[in-house]
Amino acid sequence: MERYRAWMAEALALAAAAGAAGEIPVGALVIAPDGAVLGRGRNDRGGTNAVPPPDPTAHAEVLAIREAAATLGTTRLDGCTLVVTLEPCVMCAGAVLQSRLSRVVFGAWDEKAGAVGGRLDVVREGGLPHDVEVVAGVRAEESAALLTAFFEARR
């Protein structure tokens, strides 16, 4: 569990950077089986990394998965772990399945749009071609605090 907390610290820093840029503060990493960081992402739906901007698919998870796939030169991320500050949505849960990630570690639950055990559980639906382990609530309070502060500032 301590390794998840350390990785989440980096994801939280990415989330804070997203928030500072006016994006919903979500950060993500893809970790190799040996612990190396293969990809990083932060929400950037209307900003600098969206190609072409605006890009509604430029969620932190999707950007981290794209970078990890490019790093490895394959679409299959078997054995890898996605670490993300907020429970993935349906689109991102689908990306987890399509990239064959083995594990999702997330911070805060998303009661409205979560699809990894919250509102829905897309990655553990019966009959899927591979299993995805889910570890929830890692540094959840810190993740939730970033989101709360961001949305309170917008009201």
mmCIF file of C-alpha atoms in Angstrom:
data_model
loop_
_atom_site.group_PDB
_atom_site.id
_atom_site.type_symbol
_atom_site.label_atom_id
_atom_site.label_comp_id
_atom_site.label_asym_id
_atom_site.label_seq_id
_atom_site.Cartn_x
_atom_site.Cartn_y
_atom_site.Cartn_z
ATOM 1 C CA MET A 1 0.000 0.000 0.000
ATOM 2 C CA GLU A 2 2.897 2.374 0.666
ATOM 3 C CA ARG A 3 4.051 2.191 -2.963
ATOM 4 C CA TYR A 4 0.556 3.212 -4.059
ATOM 5 C CA ARG A 5 0.691 6.218 -1.714
ATOM 6 C CA ALA A 6 4.044 7.290 -3.191
ATOM 7 C CA TRP A 7 2.773 7.020 -6.767
ATOM 8 C CA MET A 8 -0.388 8.869 -5.788
ATOM 9 C CA ALA A 9 1.776 11.763 -4.551
ATOM 10 C CA GLU A 10 2.999 12.279 -8.115
ATOM 11 C CA ALA A 11 -0.540 11.935 -9.482
ATOM 12 C CA LEU A 12 -1.705 14.563 -6.971
ATOM 13 C CA ALA A 13 1.013 16.940 -8.207
ATOM 14 C CA LEU A 14 -0.226 16.428 -11.774
ATOM 15 C CA ALA A 15 -3.794 17.058 -10.603
ATOM 16 C CA ALA A 16 -2.752 20.288 -8.901
ATOM 17 C CA ALA A 17 -1.082 21.418 -12.143
ATOM 18 C CA ALA A 18 -4.280 20.679 -14.051
ATOM 19 C CA GLY A 19 -6.288 22.721 -11.565
ATOM 20 C CA ALA A 20 -3.844 25.615 -11.798
ATOM 21 C CA ALA A 21 -4.359 25.557 -15.578
ATOM 22 C CA GLY A 22 -8.128 25.781 -15.150
ATOM 23 C CA GLU A 23 -8.829 22.095 -15.780
ATOM 24 C CA ILE A 24 -10.614 19.759 -13.379
ATOM 25 C CA PRO A 25 -7.758 18.610 -11.112
ATOM 26 C CA VAL A 26 -7.179 14.979 -12.018
ATOM 27 C CA GLY A 27 -3.752 13.416 -12.473
ATOM 28 C CA ALA A 28 -2.728 9.917 -13.570
ATOM 29 C CA LEU A 29 0.294 7.665 -14.009
ATOM 30 C CA VAL A 30 0.820 4.324 -15.704
ATOM 31 C CA ILE A 31 3.311 2.203 -13.793
ATOM 32 C CA ALA A 32 5.252 -0.737 -15.265
ATOM 33 C CA PRO A 33 5.438 -4.037 -13.371
ATOM 34 C CA ASP A 34 8.962 -3.067 -12.250
ATOM 35 C CA GLY A 35 7.705 0.238 -10.783
ATOM 36 C CA ALA A 36 8.924 2.545 -13.559
ATOM 37 C CA VAL A 37 6.613 5.355 -14.645
ATOM 38 C CA LEU A 38 5.654 4.750 -18.279
ATOM 39 C CA GLY A 39 3.139 7.544 -18.760
ATOM 40 C CA ARG A 40 1.819 10.661 -17.072
ATOM 41 C CA GLY A 41 -1.316 12.639 -17.693
ATOM 42 C CA ARG A 42 -3.434 15.419 -16.288
ATOM 43 C CA ASN A 43 -6.813 16.622 -17.440
ATOM 44 C CA ASP A 44 -6.302 18.854 -20.455
ATOM 45 C CA ARG A 45 -9.562 18.883 -22.389
ATOM 46 C CA GLY A 46 -9.172 22.439 -23.621
ATOM 47 C CA GLY A 47 -5.517 23.152 -23.106
ATOM 48 C CA THR A 48 -1.987 22.582 -24.186
ATOM 49 C CA ASN A 49 -1.873 18.808 -24.704
ATOM 50 C CA ALA A 50 -5.238 18.412 -26.410
ATOM 51 C CA VAL A 51 -4.818 17.555 -30.079
ATOM 52 C CA PRO A 52 -6.651 19.307 -31.549
ATOM 53 C CA PRO A 53 -7.998 21.491 -28.756
ATOM 54 C CA PRO A 54 -10.596 21.285 -27.418
ATOM 55 C CA ASP A 55 -10.552 17.520 -26.879
ATOM 56 C CA PRO A 56 -13.278 16.010 -24.682
ATOM 57 C CA THR A 57 -11.282 12.760 -24.482
ATOM 58 C CA ALA A 58 -8.177 14.405 -22.973
ATOM 59 C CA HIS A 59 -8.769 12.969 -19.506
ATOM 60 C CA ALA A 60 -5.721 12.334 -17.328
ATOM 61 C CA GLU A 61 -6.118 8.567 -17.646
ATOM 62 C CA VAL A 62 -6.345 8.586 -21.445
ATOM 63 C CA LEU A 63 -3.284 10.829 -21.769
ATOM 64 C CA ALA A 64 -1.253 8.654 -19.367
ATOM 65 C CA ILE A 65 -2.311 5.487 -21.213
ATOM 66 C CA ARG A 66 -1.397 7.029 -24.593
ATOM 67 C CA GLU A 67 2.047 7.995 -23.306
ATOM 68 C CA ALA A 68 2.632 4.551 -21.776
ATOM 69 C CA ALA A 69 1.632 2.832 -25.027
ATOM 70 C CA ALA A 70 4.025 5.083 -26.940
ATOM 71 C CA THR A 71 6.801 4.390 -24.423
ATOM 72 C CA LEU A 72 6.368 0.623 -24.796
ATOM 73 C CA GLY A 73 5.509 0.695 -28.500
ATOM 74 C CA THR A 74 2.393 -1.414 -27.980
ATOM 75 C CA THR A 75 -1.275 -1.023 -27.151
ATOM 76 C CA ARG A 76 -1.080 -3.845 -24.598
ATOM 77 C CA LEU A 77 -0.176 -2.691 -21.107
ATOM 78 C CA ASP A 78 -0.452 -6.130 -19.473
ATOM 79 C CA GLY A 79 0.903 -6.130 -15.923
ATOM 80 C CA CYS A 80 0.800 -2.330 -15.667
ATOM 81 C CA THR A 81 -1.036 -0.223 -13.104
ATOM 82 C CA LEU A 82 -3.039 2.962 -13.623
ATOM 83 C CA VAL A 83 -2.794 5.333 -10.649
ATOM 84 C CA VAL A 84 -5.332 8.178 -10.772
ATOM 85 C CA THR A 85 -6.598 10.738 -8.292
ATOM 86 C CA LEU A 86 -10.301 10.291 -9.165
ATOM 87 C CA GLU A 87 -12.275 7.136 -9.923
ATOM 88 C CA PRO A 88 -12.280 6.713 -13.731
ATOM 89 C CA CYS A 89 -15.394 7.483 -15.777
ATOM 90 C CA VAL A 90 -16.950 5.087 -18.297
ATOM 91 C CA MET A 91 -14.684 6.286 -21.128
ATOM 92 C CA CYS A 92 -11.549 5.862 -19.044
ATOM 93 C CA ALA A 93 -12.707 2.480 -17.698
ATOM 94 C CA GLY A 94 -13.096 1.422 -21.327
ATOM 95 C CA ALA A 95 -9.556 2.617 -22.040
ATOM 96 C CA VAL A 96 -8.335 0.511 -19.101
ATOM 97 C CA LEU A 97 -9.960 -2.547 -20.659
ATOM 98 C CA GLN A 98 -8.781 -1.790 -24.205
ATOM 99 C CA SER A 99 -5.182 -1.307 -23.058
ATOM 100 C CA ARG A 100 -5.363 -4.438 -20.863
ATOM 101 C CA LEU A 101 -4.116 -2.698 -17.734
ATOM 102 C CA SER A 102 -3.962 -5.136 -14.817
ATOM 103 C CA ARG A 103 -4.733 -2.778 -11.960
ATOM 104 C CA VAL A 104 -6.422 0.551 -11.235
ATOM 105 C CA VAL A 105 -5.478 2.460 -8.091
ATOM 106 C CA PHE A 106 -7.540 5.570 -7.427
ATOM 107 C CA GLY A 107 -8.012 8.216 -4.768
ATOM 108 C CA ALA A 108 -11.431 9.840 -4.532
ATOM 109 C CA TRP A 109 -14.696 8.156 -5.457
ATOM 110 C CA ASP A 110 -16.794 9.782 -8.181
ATOM 111 C CA GLU A 111 -20.403 9.306 -7.086
ATOM 112 C CA LYS A 112 -21.813 10.891 -10.255
ATOM 113 C CA ALA A 113 -19.718 9.353 -13.028
ATOM 114 C CA GLY A 114 -17.446 6.708 -11.479
ATOM 115 C CA ALA A 115 -17.226 3.470 -13.414
ATOM 116 C CA VAL A 116 -14.728 1.435 -11.391
ATOM 117 C CA GLY A 117 -16.905 0.374 -8.492
ATOM 118 C CA GLY A 118 -18.743 3.601 -7.658
ATOM 119 C CA ARG A 119 -21.826 4.321 -9.727
ATOM 120 C CA LEU A 120 -20.895 1.549 -12.205
ATOM 121 C CA ASP A 121 -18.258 -1.178 -12.260
ATOM 122 C CA VAL A 122 -17.270 -1.464 -15.904
ATOM 123 C CA VAL A 123 -13.840 -3.053 -15.377
ATOM 124 C CA ARG A 124 -15.125 -5.937 -13.250
ATOM 125 C CA GLU A 125 -18.201 -6.769 -15.311
ATOM 126 C CA GLY A 126 -18.565 -10.527 -15.712
ATOM 127 C CA GLY A 127 -17.401 -12.209 -18.899
ATOM 128 C CA LEU A 128 -14.591 -9.782 -19.748
ATOM 129 C CA PRO A 129 -11.465 -11.208 -21.378
ATOM 130 C CA HIS A 130 -9.156 -10.274 -18.477
ATOM 131 C CA ASP A 131 -9.326 -9.345 -14.807
ATOM 132 C CA VAL A 132 -8.645 -5.859 -13.488
ATOM 133 C CA GLU A 133 -7.737 -5.432 -9.848
ATOM 134 C CA VAL A 134 -9.120 -2.262 -8.244
ATOM 135 C CA VAL A 135 -7.561 -0.534 -5.229
ATOM 136 C CA ALA A 136 -9.748 2.359 -4.078
ATOM 137 C CA GLY A 137 -9.333 5.223 -1.632
ATOM 138 C CA VAL A 138 -5.562 5.769 -1.762
ATOM 139 C CA ARG A 139 -5.004 9.306 -0.429
ATOM 140 C CA ALA A 140 -8.709 9.871 -1.036
ATOM 141 C CA GLU A 141 -8.975 12.870 1.274
ATOM 142 C CA GLU A 142 -6.224 14.756 -0.552
ATOM 143 C CA SER A 143 -7.710 13.931 -3.941
ATOM 144 C CA ALA A 144 -11.182 15.011 -2.846
ATOM 145 C CA ALA A 145 -9.836 18.216 -1.300
ATOM 146 C CA LEU A 146 -8.297 19.295 -4.625
ATOM 147 C CA LEU A 147 -11.592 18.735 -6.393
ATOM 148 C CA THR A 148 -13.659 20.469 -3.702
ATOM 149 C CA ALA A 149 -11.399 23.536 -3.696
ATOM 150 C CA PHE A 150 -11.486 23.714 -7.501
ATOM 151 C CA PHE A 151 -15.274 23.632 -7.747
ATOM 152 C CA GLU A 152 -15.808 25.960 -4.777
ATOM 153 C CA ALA A 153 -13.583 28.546 -6.474
ATOM 154 C CA ARG A 154 -15.780 28.300 -9.592
ATOM 155 C CA ARG A 155 -19.038 29.037 -7.719
#
